[in-house]
PDB file of C-alpha atoms in Angstrom:
ATOM      1  CA  ALA A 253       0.000   0.000   0.000  1.00  0.00           C
ATOM      2  CA  GLN A 254       1.147   3.485  -0.739  1.00  0.00           C
ATOM      3  CA  SER A 255       2.345   5.425   2.285  1.00  0.00           C
ATOM      4  CA  VAL A 256       3.678   8.877   2.944  1.00  0.00           C
ATOM      5  CA  SER A 257       6.140   9.359   5.796  1.00  0.00           C
ATOM      6  CA  GLN A 258       6.971  12.607   7.504  1.00  0.00           C
ATOM      7  CA  HIS A 259       9.909  12.056   9.780  1.00  0.00           C
ATOM      8  CA  ASN A 260       9.475  14.905  12.224  1.00  0.00           C
ATOM      9  CA  HIS A 261       6.222  15.148  14.116  1.00  0.00           C
ATOM     10  CA  HIS A 262       7.162  18.209  16.146  1.00  0.00           C
ATOM     11  CA  VAL A 263       9.777  20.824  15.355  1.00  0.00           C
ATOM     12  CA  ILE A 264      10.666  23.858  17.452  1.00  0.00           C
ATOM     13  CA  LEU A 265      12.829  26.578  15.934  1.00  0.00           C
ATOM     14  CA  SER A 266      13.837  30.098  16.766  1.00  0.00           C
ATOM     15  CA  GLU A 267      13.083  32.892  14.317  1.00  0.00           C
ATOM     16  CA  ALA A 268      15.628  33.162  11.495  1.00  0.00           C
ATOM     17  CA  ALA A 269      16.598  29.499  11.800  1.00  0.00           C
ATOM     18  CA  SER A 270      16.549  27.356   8.682  1.00  0.00           C
ATOM     19  CA  LEU A 271      13.851  24.727   8.215  1.00  0.00           C
ATOM     20  CA  GLU A 272      13.866  21.366   6.496  1.00  0.00           C
ATOM     21  CA  LEU A 273      10.940  18.963   6.823  1.00  0.00           C
ATOM     22  CA  GLY A 274      11.328  15.484   5.429  1.00  0.00           C
ATOM     23  CA  CYS A 275       8.796  13.621   3.307  1.00  0.00           C
ATOM     24  CA  ASN A 276       9.211  10.180   1.757  1.00  0.00           C
ATOM     25  CA  TYR A 277       6.729   8.073  -0.143  1.00  0.00           C
ATOM     26  CA  SER A 278       6.653   4.418  -0.994  1.00  0.00           C
ATOM     27  CA  TYR A 279       5.287   4.382  -4.530  1.00  0.00           C
ATOM     28  CA  GLY A 280       7.739   4.172  -7.426  1.00  0.00           C
ATOM     29  CA  GLY A 281       5.597   5.249 -10.357  1.00  0.00           C
ATOM     30  CA  THR A 282       4.506   8.648 -11.574  1.00  0.00           C
ATOM     31  CA  VAL A 283       3.473  10.891  -8.710  1.00  0.00           C
ATOM     32  CA  ASN A 284       2.190  14.395  -8.106  1.00  0.00           C
ATOM     33  CA  LEU A 285       3.608  15.861  -4.904  1.00  0.00           C
ATOM     34  CA  PHE A 286       2.214  18.542  -2.628  1.00  0.00           C
ATOM     35  CA  TRP A 287       2.938  20.395   0.574  1.00  0.00           C
ATOM     36  CA  TYR A 288      -0.037  21.892   2.400  1.00  0.00           C
ATOM     37  CA  VAL A 289      -0.047  24.120   5.471  1.00  0.00           C
ATOM     38  CA  GLN A 290      -2.661  24.487   8.186  1.00  0.00           C
ATOM     39  CA  TYR A 291      -2.320  27.634  10.303  1.00  0.00           C
ATOM     40  CA  PRO A 292      -3.929  27.544  13.746  1.00  0.00           C
ATOM     41  CA  GLY A 293      -7.697  27.635  13.438  1.00  0.00           C
ATOM     42  CA  GLN A 294      -7.636  27.620   9.652  1.00  0.00           C
ATOM     43  CA  HIS A 295      -8.157  25.013   6.987  1.00  0.00           C
ATOM     44  CA  LEU A 296      -5.503  23.557   4.749  1.00  0.00           C
ATOM     45  CA  GLN A 297      -4.022  25.548   1.925  1.00  0.00           C
ATOM     46  CA  LEU A 298      -1.456  24.712  -0.711  1.00  0.00           C
ATOM     47  CA  LEU A 299       2.164  25.749  -0.179  1.00  0.00           C
ATOM     48  CA  LEU A 300       3.607  24.258  -3.344  1.00  0.00           C
ATOM     49  CA  LYS A 301       3.275  21.365  -5.766  1.00  0.00           C
ATOM     50  CA  TYR A 302       5.369  19.318  -8.158  1.00  0.00           C
ATOM     51  CA  PHE A 303       4.046  17.539 -11.232  1.00  0.00           C
ATOM     52  CA  SER A 304       7.034  17.432 -13.572  1.00  0.00           C
ATOM     53  CA  GLY A 305      10.011  19.456 -14.791  1.00  0.00           C
ATOM     54  CA  ASP A 306      12.488  21.285 -12.549  1.00  0.00           C
ATOM     55  CA  PRO A 307      12.717  19.214  -9.356  1.00  0.00           C
ATOM     56  CA  LEU A 308      13.277  22.342  -7.268  1.00  0.00           C
ATOM     57  CA  VAL A 309       9.899  23.926  -6.719  1.00  0.00           C
ATOM     58  CA  LYS A 310       9.233  27.320  -5.209  1.00  0.00           C
ATOM     59  CA  GLY A 311       6.030  28.055  -3.354  1.00  0.00           C
ATOM     60  CA  ILE A 312       4.425  30.826  -1.381  1.00  0.00           C
ATOM     61  CA  LYS A 313       5.964  32.648   1.591  1.00  0.00           C
ATOM     62  CA  GLY A 314       9.542  31.723   0.694  1.00  0.00           C
ATOM     63  CA  PHE A 315       9.093  27.957   0.894  1.00  0.00           C
ATOM     64  CA  GLU A 316      10.688  25.570  -1.571  1.00  0.00           C
ATOM     65  CA  ALA A 317      10.868  21.815  -1.984  1.00  0.00           C
ATOM     66  CA  GLU A 318      13.140  19.457  -3.837  1.00  0.00           C
ATOM     67  CA  PHE A 319      11.979  16.271  -5.538  1.00  0.00           C
ATOM     68  CA  ILE A 320      14.642  13.569  -5.487  1.00  0.00           C
ATOM     69  CA  LYS A 321      13.261  10.673  -7.485  1.00  0.00           C
ATOM     70  CA  SER A 322      15.983   8.208  -6.512  1.00  0.00           C
ATOM     71  CA  LYS A 323      15.239   8.771  -2.830  1.00  0.00           C
ATOM     72  CA  PHE A 324      11.434   8.973  -3.197  1.00  0.00           C
ATOM     73  CA  SER A 325      11.650  12.220  -1.275  1.00  0.00           C
ATOM     74  CA  PHE A 326      10.088  15.681  -1.445  1.00  0.00           C
ATOM     75  CA  ASN A 327      11.577  17.706   1.396  1.00  0.00           C
ATOM     76  CA  LEU A 328      10.325  21.158   2.296  1.00  0.00           C
ATOM     77  CA  ARG A 329      12.774  23.952   3.071  1.00  0.00           C
ATOM     78  CA  LYS A 330      12.828  27.562   4.121  1.00  0.00           C
ATOM     79  CA  PRO A 331      16.077  29.465   4.729  1.00  0.00           C
ATOM     80  CA  SER A 332      14.783  31.675   7.543  1.00  0.00           C
ATOM     81  CA  VAL A 333      11.561  30.992   9.425  1.00  0.00           C
ATOM     82  CA  GLN A 334       9.307  33.586  10.999  1.00  0.00           C
ATOM     83  CA  TRP A 335       6.985  33.391  13.982  1.00  0.00           C
ATOM     84  CA  SER A 336       4.073  33.463  11.511  1.00  0.00           C
ATOM     85  CA  ASP A 337       5.253  30.124  10.054  1.00  0.00           C
ATOM     86  CA  THR A 338       3.965  28.375  13.172  1.00  0.00           C
ATOM     87  CA  ALA A 339       1.582  25.821  11.699  1.00  0.00           C
ATOM     88  CA  GLU A 340       1.135  22.180  10.815  1.00  0.00           C
ATOM     89  CA  TYR A 341       2.660  21.040   7.512  1.00  0.00           C
ATOM     90  CA  PHE A 342       1.435  18.104   5.488  1.00  0.00           C
ATOM     91  CA  CYS A 343       3.097  16.307   2.629  1.00  0.00           C
ATOM     92  CA  ALA A 344       0.699  14.666   0.147  1.00  0.00           C
ATOM     93  CA  VAL A 345       1.215  12.326  -2.778  1.00  0.00           C
ATOM     94  CA  TYR A 346      -1.044  11.554  -5.696  1.00  0.00           C
ATOM     95  CA  ARG A 347      -0.244   8.345  -7.458  1.00  0.00           C
ATOM     96  CA  GLY A 348      -0.778   8.452 -11.176  1.00  0.00           C
ATOM     97  CA  GLY A 349      -1.827   5.434 -13.142  1.00  0.00           C
ATOM     98  CA  GLY A 350      -4.792   4.429 -11.088  1.00  0.00           C
ATOM     99  CA  GLY A 351      -6.257   4.673  -7.636  1.00  0.00           C
ATOM    100  CA  PHE A 352      -7.206   8.352  -7.954  1.00  0.00           C
ATOM    101  CA  LYS A 353      -6.178   8.889  -4.358  1.00  0.00           C
ATOM    102  CA  THR A 354      -4.149  11.634  -2.761  1.00  0.00           C
ATOM    103  CA  ILE A 355      -2.582  10.319   0.431  1.00  0.00           C
ATOM    104  CA  PHE A 356      -1.356  12.581   3.207  1.00  0.00           C
ATOM    105  CA  GLY A 357       1.443  12.169   5.680  1.00  0.00           C
ATOM    106  CA  ALA A 358       0.860  12.427   9.421  1.00  0.00           C
ATOM    107  CA  GLY A 359       1.924  16.062   9.507  1.00  0.00           C
ATOM    108  CA  THR A 360       4.663  18.048  11.219  1.00  0.00           C
ATOM    109  CA  ARG A 361       3.824  20.629  13.825  1.00  0.00           C
ATOM    110  CA  LEU A 362       6.214  23.564  13.610  1.00  0.00           C
ATOM    111  CA  PHE A 363       6.500  26.045  16.451  1.00  0.00           C
ATOM    112  CA  VAL A 364       8.650  29.114  15.858  1.00  0.00           C
ATOM    113  CA  LYS A 365       9.810  30.983  18.920  1.00  0.00           C
ATOM    114  CA  ALA A 366       9.860  34.756  18.601  1.00  0.00           C
TER     115      ALA A 366
ATOM    116  CA  ASN B 181     -17.030  32.144  -5.381  1.00  0.00           C
ATOM    117  CA  ALA B 182     -17.736  30.601  -2.000  1.00  0.00           C
ATOM    118  CA  GLY B 183     -15.215  27.825  -2.712  1.00  0.00           C
ATOM    119  CA  VAL B 184     -15.800  24.682  -0.651  1.00  0.00           C
ATOM    120  CA  THR B 185     -18.439  24.987   2.039  1.00  0.00           C
ATOM    121  CA  GLN B 186     -19.224  22.521   4.802  1.00  0.00           C
ATOM    122  CA  THR B 187     -22.073  22.302   7.275  1.00  0.00           C
ATOM    123  CA  PRO B 188     -22.375  22.019  10.176  1.00  0.00           C
ATOM    124  CA  LYS B 189     -19.213  23.448  11.752  1.00  0.00           C
ATOM    125  CA  PHE B 190     -19.726  21.523  14.987  1.00  0.00           C
ATOM    126  CA  GLN B 191     -21.843  18.494  15.849  1.00  0.00           C
ATOM    127  CA  VAL B 192     -22.312  16.287  18.882  1.00  0.00           C
ATOM    128  CA  LEU B 193     -23.908  12.885  18.413  1.00  0.00           C
ATOM    129  CA  LYS B 194     -24.761   9.995  20.644  1.00  0.00           C
ATOM    130  CA  THR B 195     -23.515   6.529  19.810  1.00  0.00           C
ATOM    131  CA  GLY B 196     -25.784   4.913  17.253  1.00  0.00           C
ATOM    132  CA  GLN B 197     -27.204   8.107  15.794  1.00  0.00           C
ATOM    133  CA  SER B 198     -26.877   8.820  12.101  1.00  0.00           C
ATOM    134  CA  MET B 199     -26.202  12.096  10.364  1.00  0.00           C
ATOM    135  CA  THR B 200     -25.067  13.671   7.130  1.00  0.00           C
ATOM    136  CA  LEU B 201     -22.190  16.092   6.761  1.00  0.00           C
ATOM    137  CA  GLN B 202     -22.805  18.431   3.868  1.00  0.00           C
ATOM    138  CA  CYS B 203     -20.185  19.568   1.374  1.00  0.00           C
ATOM    139  CA  ALA B 204     -20.648  21.790  -1.657  1.00  0.00           C
ATOM    140  CA  GLN B 205     -18.330  23.514  -4.116  1.00  0.00           C
ATOM    141  CA  ASP B 206     -19.105  26.155  -6.709  1.00  0.00           C
ATOM    142  CA  MET B 207     -15.945  25.839  -8.807  1.00  0.00           C
ATOM    143  CA  ASN B 208     -17.240  23.145 -11.168  1.00  0.00           C
ATOM    144  CA  HIS B 209     -14.588  20.781  -9.862  1.00  0.00           C
ATOM    145  CA  GLU B 210     -14.629  17.232 -11.077  1.00  0.00           C
ATOM    146  CA  TYR B 211     -12.903  15.600  -8.103  1.00  0.00           C
ATOM    147  CA  MET B 212     -14.179  15.708  -4.526  1.00  0.00           C
ATOM    148  CA  SER B 213     -13.012  13.919  -1.412  1.00  0.00           C
ATOM    149  CA  TRP B 214     -13.615  13.507   2.294  1.00  0.00           C
ATOM    150  CA  TYR B 215     -10.820  13.256   4.868  1.00  0.00           C
ATOM    151  CA  ARG B 216     -10.773  12.875   8.593  1.00  0.00           C
ATOM    152  CA  GLN B 217      -8.042  14.528  10.640  1.00  0.00           C
ATOM    153  CA  ASP B 218      -6.929  12.954  13.887  1.00  0.00           C
ATOM    154  CA  PRO B 219      -3.974  13.992  16.078  1.00  0.00           C
ATOM    155  CA  GLY B 220      -0.755  12.294  15.001  1.00  0.00           C
ATOM    156  CA  MET B 221      -2.399  10.609  12.029  1.00  0.00           C
ATOM    157  CA  GLY B 222      -2.661  13.428   9.528  1.00  0.00           C
ATOM    158  CA  LEU B 223      -5.499  13.370   7.053  1.00  0.00           C
ATOM    159  CA  ARG B 224      -6.908  10.016   6.070  1.00  0.00           C
ATOM    160  CA  LEU B 225      -9.013   9.621   2.959  1.00  0.00           C
ATOM    161  CA  ILE B 226     -12.511   8.292   3.618  1.00  0.00           C
ATOM    162  CA  HIS B 227     -14.204   8.387   0.187  1.00  0.00           C
ATOM    163  CA  TYR B 228     -13.687  10.239  -3.031  1.00  0.00           C
ATOM    164  CA  SER B 229     -15.488  10.940  -6.289  1.00  0.00           C
ATOM    165  CA  VAL B 230     -14.072  11.561  -9.766  1.00  0.00           C
ATOM    166  CA  GLY B 231     -17.364  12.914 -11.095  1.00  0.00           C
ATOM    167  CA  ALA B 232     -21.124  12.893 -10.671  1.00  0.00           C
ATOM    168  CA  GLY B 233     -22.373   9.354 -10.138  1.00  0.00           C
ATOM    169  CA  ILE B 234     -18.892   7.933  -9.468  1.00  0.00           C
ATOM    170  CA  THR B 235     -17.580   7.299  -5.967  1.00  0.00           C
ATOM    171  CA  ASP B 236     -14.973   5.016  -4.470  1.00  0.00           C
ATOM    172  CA  GLN B 237     -13.465   4.089  -1.131  1.00  0.00           C
ATOM    173  CA  GLY B 238     -10.412   5.645   0.389  1.00  0.00           C
ATOM    174  CA  GLU B 239      -8.215   4.427   3.244  1.00  0.00           C
ATOM    175  CA  VAL B 240     -10.823   4.405   6.025  1.00  0.00           C
ATOM    176  CA  PRO B 241     -14.302   3.968   4.487  1.00  0.00           C
ATOM    177  CA  ASN B 242     -15.960   1.755   7.108  1.00  0.00           C
ATOM    178  CA  GLY B 243     -18.973   3.350   8.774  1.00  0.00           C
ATOM    179  CA  TYR B 244     -19.381   6.025   6.103  1.00  0.00           C
ATOM    180  CA  ASN B 245     -21.394   6.331   2.911  1.00  0.00           C
ATOM    181  CA  VAL B 246     -21.224   8.901   0.141  1.00  0.00           C
ATOM    182  CA  SER B 247     -23.106   9.762  -3.012  1.00  0.00           C
ATOM    183  CA  ARG B 248     -22.503  12.275  -5.802  1.00  0.00           C
ATOM    184  CA  SER B 249     -25.717  13.055  -7.616  1.00  0.00           C
ATOM    185  CA  THR B 250     -24.511  16.482  -8.802  1.00  0.00           C
ATOM    186  CA  THR B 251     -21.116  18.005  -9.577  1.00  0.00           C
ATOM    187  CA  GLU B 252     -21.535  20.484  -6.724  1.00  0.00           C
ATOM    188  CA  ASP B 253     -22.531  18.310  -3.762  1.00  0.00           C
ATOM    189  CA  PHE B 254     -20.778  15.457  -2.001  1.00  0.00           C
ATOM    190  CA  PRO B 255     -22.460  14.562   1.307  1.00  0.00           C
ATOM    191  CA  LEU B 256     -20.917  12.164   3.808  1.00  0.00           C
ATOM    192  CA  ARG B 257     -23.260   9.956   5.809  1.00  0.00           C
ATOM    193  CA  LEU B 258     -22.468   8.367   9.135  1.00  0.00           C
ATOM    194  CA  LEU B 259     -24.692   5.343   9.367  1.00  0.00           C
ATOM    195  CA  SER B 260     -24.433   4.565  13.088  1.00  0.00           C
ATOM    196  CA  ALA B 261     -22.058   6.883  14.898  1.00  0.00           C
ATOM    197  CA  ALA B 262     -19.345   5.431  17.123  1.00  0.00           C
ATOM    198  CA  PRO B 263     -16.917   7.194  19.496  1.00  0.00           C
ATOM    199  CA  SER B 264     -14.081   6.210  17.133  1.00  0.00           C
ATOM    200  CA  GLN B 265     -15.609   8.574  14.580  1.00  0.00           C
ATOM    201  CA  THR B 266     -14.923  11.585  16.783  1.00  0.00           C
ATOM    202  CA  SER B 267     -12.731  13.673  14.501  1.00  0.00           C
ATOM    203  CA  VAL B 268     -12.484  16.737  12.323  1.00  0.00           C
ATOM    204  CA  TYR B 269     -13.833  16.105   8.853  1.00  0.00           C
ATOM    205  CA  PHE B 270     -12.614  17.988   5.803  1.00  0.00           C
ATOM    206  CA  CYS B 271     -14.141  18.043   2.377  1.00  0.00           C
ATOM    207  CA  ALA B 272     -11.925  18.978  -0.559  1.00  0.00           C
ATOM    208  CA  SER B 273     -12.251  19.437  -4.290  1.00  0.00           C
ATOM    209  CA  SER B 274      -9.970  19.803  -7.276  1.00  0.00           C
ATOM    210  CA  TYR B 275     -10.468  20.664 -10.931  1.00  0.00           C
ATOM    211  CA  ARG B 276      -9.101  17.303 -12.001  1.00  0.00           C
ATOM    212  CA  THR B 277      -7.976  14.141 -10.319  1.00  0.00           C
ATOM    213  CA  GLY B 278      -4.427  14.622  -9.028  1.00  0.00           C
ATOM    214  CA  ASP B 279      -4.579  18.405  -8.979  1.00  0.00           C
ATOM    215  CA  GLU B 280      -4.210  20.774  -6.042  1.00  0.00           C
ATOM    216  CA  GLN B 281      -7.158  20.342  -3.665  1.00  0.00           C
ATOM    217  CA  PHE B 282      -9.167  23.164  -2.140  1.00  0.00           C
ATOM    218  CA  PHE B 283     -10.361  22.439   1.367  1.00  0.00           C
ATOM    219  CA  GLY B 284     -13.473  23.401   3.257  1.00  0.00           C
ATOM    220  CA  PRO B 285     -13.367  24.805   6.803  1.00  0.00           C
ATOM    221  CA  GLY B 286     -14.071  21.431   8.403  1.00  0.00           C
ATOM    222  CA  THR B 287     -16.687  19.893  10.686  1.00  0.00           C
ATOM    223  CA  ARG B 288     -15.715  19.011  14.232  1.00  0.00           C
ATOM    224  CA  LEU B 289     -17.697  15.932  15.231  1.00  0.00           C
ATOM    225  CA  THR B 290     -17.906  14.479  18.723  1.00  0.00           C
ATOM    226  CA  VAL B 291     -19.582  11.134  19.316  1.00  0.00           C
ATOM    227  CA  LEU B 292     -20.472  10.413  22.940  1.00  0.00           C
TER     228      LEU B 292
END
Protein backbone atom coordinates (compact mmCIF):
# COMPACT_ATOMS: atom_id res chain seq x y z
CA ALA A 1 0.00 0.00 0.00
CA GLN A 2 1.15 3.49 -0.74
CA SER A 3 2.35 5.42 2.29
CA VAL A 4 3.68 8.88 2.94
CA SER A 5 6.14 9.36 5.80
CA GLN A 6 6.97 12.61 7.50
CA HIS A 7 9.91 12.06 9.78
CA ASN A 8 9.48 14.91 12.22
CA HIS A 9 6.22 15.15 14.12
CA HIS A 10 7.16 18.21 16.15
CA VAL A 11 9.78 20.82 15.35
CA ILE A 12 10.67 23.86 17.45
CA LEU A 13 12.83 26.58 15.93
CA SER A 14 13.84 30.10 16.77
CA GLU A 15 13.08 32.89 14.32
CA ALA A 16 15.63 33.16 11.49
CA ALA A 17 16.60 29.50 11.80
CA SER A 18 16.55 27.36 8.68
CA LEU A 19 13.85 24.73 8.21
CA GLU A 20 13.87 21.37 6.50
CA LEU A 21 10.94 18.96 6.82
CA GLY A 22 11.33 15.48 5.43
CA CYS A 23 8.80 13.62 3.31
CA ASN A 24 9.21 10.18 1.76
CA TYR A 25 6.73 8.07 -0.14
CA SER A 26 6.65 4.42 -0.99
CA TYR A 27 5.29 4.38 -4.53
CA GLY A 28 7.74 4.17 -7.43
CA GLY A 29 5.60 5.25 -10.36
CA THR A 30 4.51 8.65 -11.57
CA VAL A 31 3.47 10.89 -8.71
CA ASN A 32 2.19 14.40 -8.11
CA LEU A 33 3.61 15.86 -4.90
CA PHE A 34 2.21 18.54 -2.63
CA TRP A 35 2.94 20.40 0.57
CA TYR A 36 -0.04 21.89 2.40
CA VAL A 37 -0.05 24.12 5.47
CA GLN A 38 -2.66 24.49 8.19
CA TYR A 39 -2.32 27.63 10.30
CA PRO A 40 -3.93 27.54 13.75
CA GLY A 41 -7.70 27.64 13.44
CA GLN A 42 -7.64 27.62 9.65
CA HIS A 43 -8.16 25.01 6.99
CA LEU A 44 -5.50 23.56 4.75
CA GLN A 45 -4.02 25.55 1.93
CA LEU A 46 -1.46 24.71 -0.71
CA LEU A 47 2.16 25.75 -0.18
CA LEU A 48 3.61 24.26 -3.34
CA LYS A 49 3.28 21.37 -5.77
CA TYR A 50 5.37 19.32 -8.16
CA PHE A 51 4.05 17.54 -11.23
CA SER A 52 7.03 17.43 -13.57
CA GLY A 53 10.01 19.46 -14.79
CA ASP A 54 12.49 21.28 -12.55
CA PRO A 55 12.72 19.21 -9.36
CA LEU A 56 13.28 22.34 -7.27
CA VAL A 57 9.90 23.93 -6.72
CA LYS A 58 9.23 27.32 -5.21
CA GLY A 59 6.03 28.05 -3.35
CA ILE A 60 4.42 30.83 -1.38
CA LYS A 61 5.96 32.65 1.59
CA GLY A 62 9.54 31.72 0.69
CA PHE A 63 9.09 27.96 0.89
CA GLU A 64 10.69 25.57 -1.57
CA ALA A 65 10.87 21.81 -1.98
CA GLU A 66 13.14 19.46 -3.84
CA PHE A 67 11.98 16.27 -5.54
CA ILE A 68 14.64 13.57 -5.49
CA LYS A 69 13.26 10.67 -7.49
CA SER A 70 15.98 8.21 -6.51
CA LYS A 71 15.24 8.77 -2.83
CA PHE A 72 11.43 8.97 -3.20
CA SER A 73 11.65 12.22 -1.28
CA PHE A 74 10.09 15.68 -1.45
CA ASN A 75 11.58 17.71 1.40
CA LEU A 76 10.33 21.16 2.30
CA ARG A 77 12.77 23.95 3.07
CA LYS A 78 12.83 27.56 4.12
CA PRO A 79 16.08 29.46 4.73
CA SER A 80 14.78 31.67 7.54
CA VAL A 81 11.56 30.99 9.43
CA GLN A 82 9.31 33.59 11.00
CA TRP A 83 6.98 33.39 13.98
CA SER A 84 4.07 33.46 11.51
CA ASP A 85 5.25 30.12 10.05
CA THR A 86 3.96 28.38 13.17
CA ALA A 87 1.58 25.82 11.70
CA GLU A 88 1.14 22.18 10.81
CA TYR A 89 2.66 21.04 7.51
CA PHE A 90 1.44 18.10 5.49
CA CYS A 91 3.10 16.31 2.63
CA ALA A 92 0.70 14.67 0.15
CA VAL A 93 1.22 12.33 -2.78
CA TYR A 94 -1.04 11.55 -5.70
CA ARG A 95 -0.24 8.34 -7.46
CA GLY A 96 -0.78 8.45 -11.18
CA GLY A 97 -1.83 5.43 -13.14
CA GLY A 98 -4.79 4.43 -11.09
CA GLY A 99 -6.26 4.67 -7.64
CA PHE A 100 -7.21 8.35 -7.95
CA LYS A 101 -6.18 8.89 -4.36
CA THR A 102 -4.15 11.63 -2.76
CA ILE A 103 -2.58 10.32 0.43
CA PHE A 104 -1.36 12.58 3.21
CA GLY A 105 1.44 12.17 5.68
CA ALA A 106 0.86 12.43 9.42
CA GLY A 107 1.92 16.06 9.51
CA THR A 108 4.66 18.05 11.22
CA ARG A 109 3.82 20.63 13.83
CA LEU A 110 6.21 23.56 13.61
CA PHE A 111 6.50 26.05 16.45
CA VAL A 112 8.65 29.11 15.86
CA LYS A 113 9.81 30.98 18.92
CA ALA A 114 9.86 34.76 18.60
CA ASN B 1 -17.03 32.14 -5.38
CA ALA B 2 -17.74 30.60 -2.00
CA GLY B 3 -15.21 27.82 -2.71
CA VAL B 4 -15.80 24.68 -0.65
CA THR B 5 -18.44 24.99 2.04
CA GLN B 6 -19.22 22.52 4.80
CA THR B 7 -22.07 22.30 7.27
CA PRO B 8 -22.38 22.02 10.18
CA LYS B 9 -19.21 23.45 11.75
CA PHE B 10 -19.73 21.52 14.99
CA GLN B 11 -21.84 18.49 15.85
CA VAL B 12 -22.31 16.29 18.88
CA LEU B 13 -23.91 12.88 18.41
CA LYS B 14 -24.76 9.99 20.64
CA THR B 15 -23.51 6.53 19.81
CA GLY B 16 -25.78 4.91 17.25
CA GLN B 17 -27.20 8.11 15.79
CA SER B 18 -26.88 8.82 12.10
CA MET B 19 -26.20 12.10 10.36
CA THR B 20 -25.07 13.67 7.13
CA LEU B 21 -22.19 16.09 6.76
CA GLN B 22 -22.80 18.43 3.87
CA CYS B 23 -20.18 19.57 1.37
CA ALA B 24 -20.65 21.79 -1.66
CA GLN B 25 -18.33 23.51 -4.12
CA ASP B 26 -19.11 26.16 -6.71
CA MET B 27 -15.94 25.84 -8.81
CA ASN B 28 -17.24 23.15 -11.17
CA HIS B 29 -14.59 20.78 -9.86
CA GLU B 30 -14.63 17.23 -11.08
CA TYR B 31 -12.90 15.60 -8.10
CA MET B 32 -14.18 15.71 -4.53
CA SER B 33 -13.01 13.92 -1.41
CA TRP B 34 -13.62 13.51 2.29
CA TYR B 35 -10.82 13.26 4.87
CA ARG B 36 -10.77 12.87 8.59
CA GLN B 37 -8.04 14.53 10.64
CA ASP B 38 -6.93 12.95 13.89
CA PRO B 39 -3.97 13.99 16.08
CA GLY B 40 -0.76 12.29 15.00
CA MET B 41 -2.40 10.61 12.03
CA GLY B 42 -2.66 13.43 9.53
CA LEU B 43 -5.50 13.37 7.05
CA ARG B 44 -6.91 10.02 6.07
CA LEU B 45 -9.01 9.62 2.96
CA ILE B 46 -12.51 8.29 3.62
CA HIS B 47 -14.20 8.39 0.19
CA TYR B 48 -13.69 10.24 -3.03
CA SER B 49 -15.49 10.94 -6.29
CA VAL B 50 -14.07 11.56 -9.77
CA GLY B 51 -17.36 12.91 -11.10
CA ALA B 52 -21.12 12.89 -10.67
CA GLY B 53 -22.37 9.35 -10.14
CA ILE B 54 -18.89 7.93 -9.47
CA THR B 55 -17.58 7.30 -5.97
CA ASP B 56 -14.97 5.02 -4.47
CA GLN B 57 -13.46 4.09 -1.13
CA GLY B 58 -10.41 5.65 0.39
CA GLU B 59 -8.22 4.43 3.24
CA VAL B 60 -10.82 4.40 6.03
CA PRO B 61 -14.30 3.97 4.49
CA ASN B 62 -15.96 1.75 7.11
CA GLY B 63 -18.97 3.35 8.77
CA TYR B 64 -19.38 6.02 6.10
CA ASN B 65 -21.39 6.33 2.91
CA VAL B 66 -21.22 8.90 0.14
CA SER B 67 -23.11 9.76 -3.01
CA ARG B 68 -22.50 12.28 -5.80
CA SER B 69 -25.72 13.05 -7.62
CA THR B 70 -24.51 16.48 -8.80
CA THR B 71 -21.12 18.01 -9.58
CA GLU B 72 -21.53 20.48 -6.72
CA ASP B 73 -22.53 18.31 -3.76
CA PHE B 74 -20.78 15.46 -2.00
CA PRO B 75 -22.46 14.56 1.31
CA LEU B 76 -20.92 12.16 3.81
CA ARG B 77 -23.26 9.96 5.81
CA LEU B 78 -22.47 8.37 9.14
CA LEU B 79 -24.69 5.34 9.37
CA SER B 80 -24.43 4.56 13.09
CA ALA B 81 -22.06 6.88 14.90
CA ALA B 82 -19.35 5.43 17.12
CA PRO B 83 -16.92 7.19 19.50
CA SER B 84 -14.08 6.21 17.13
CA GLN B 85 -15.61 8.57 14.58
CA THR B 86 -14.92 11.59 16.78
CA SER B 87 -12.73 13.67 14.50
CA VAL B 88 -12.48 16.74 12.32
CA TYR B 89 -13.83 16.10 8.85
CA PHE B 90 -12.61 17.99 5.80
CA CYS B 91 -14.14 18.04 2.38
CA ALA B 92 -11.92 18.98 -0.56
CA SER B 93 -12.25 19.44 -4.29
CA SER B 94 -9.97 19.80 -7.28
CA TYR B 95 -10.47 20.66 -10.93
CA ARG B 96 -9.10 17.30 -12.00
CA THR B 97 -7.98 14.14 -10.32
CA GLY B 98 -4.43 14.62 -9.03
CA ASP B 99 -4.58 18.41 -8.98
CA GLU B 100 -4.21 20.77 -6.04
CA GLN B 101 -7.16 20.34 -3.66
CA PHE B 102 -9.17 23.16 -2.14
CA PHE B 103 -10.36 22.44 1.37
CA GLY B 104 -13.47 23.40 3.26
CA PRO B 105 -13.37 24.80 6.80
CA GLY B 106 -14.07 21.43 8.40
CA THR B 107 -16.69 19.89 10.69
CA ARG B 108 -15.71 19.01 14.23
CA LEU B 109 -17.70 15.93 15.23
CA THR B 110 -17.91 14.48 18.72
CA VAL B 111 -19.58 11.13 19.32
CA LEU B 112 -20.47 10.41 22.94
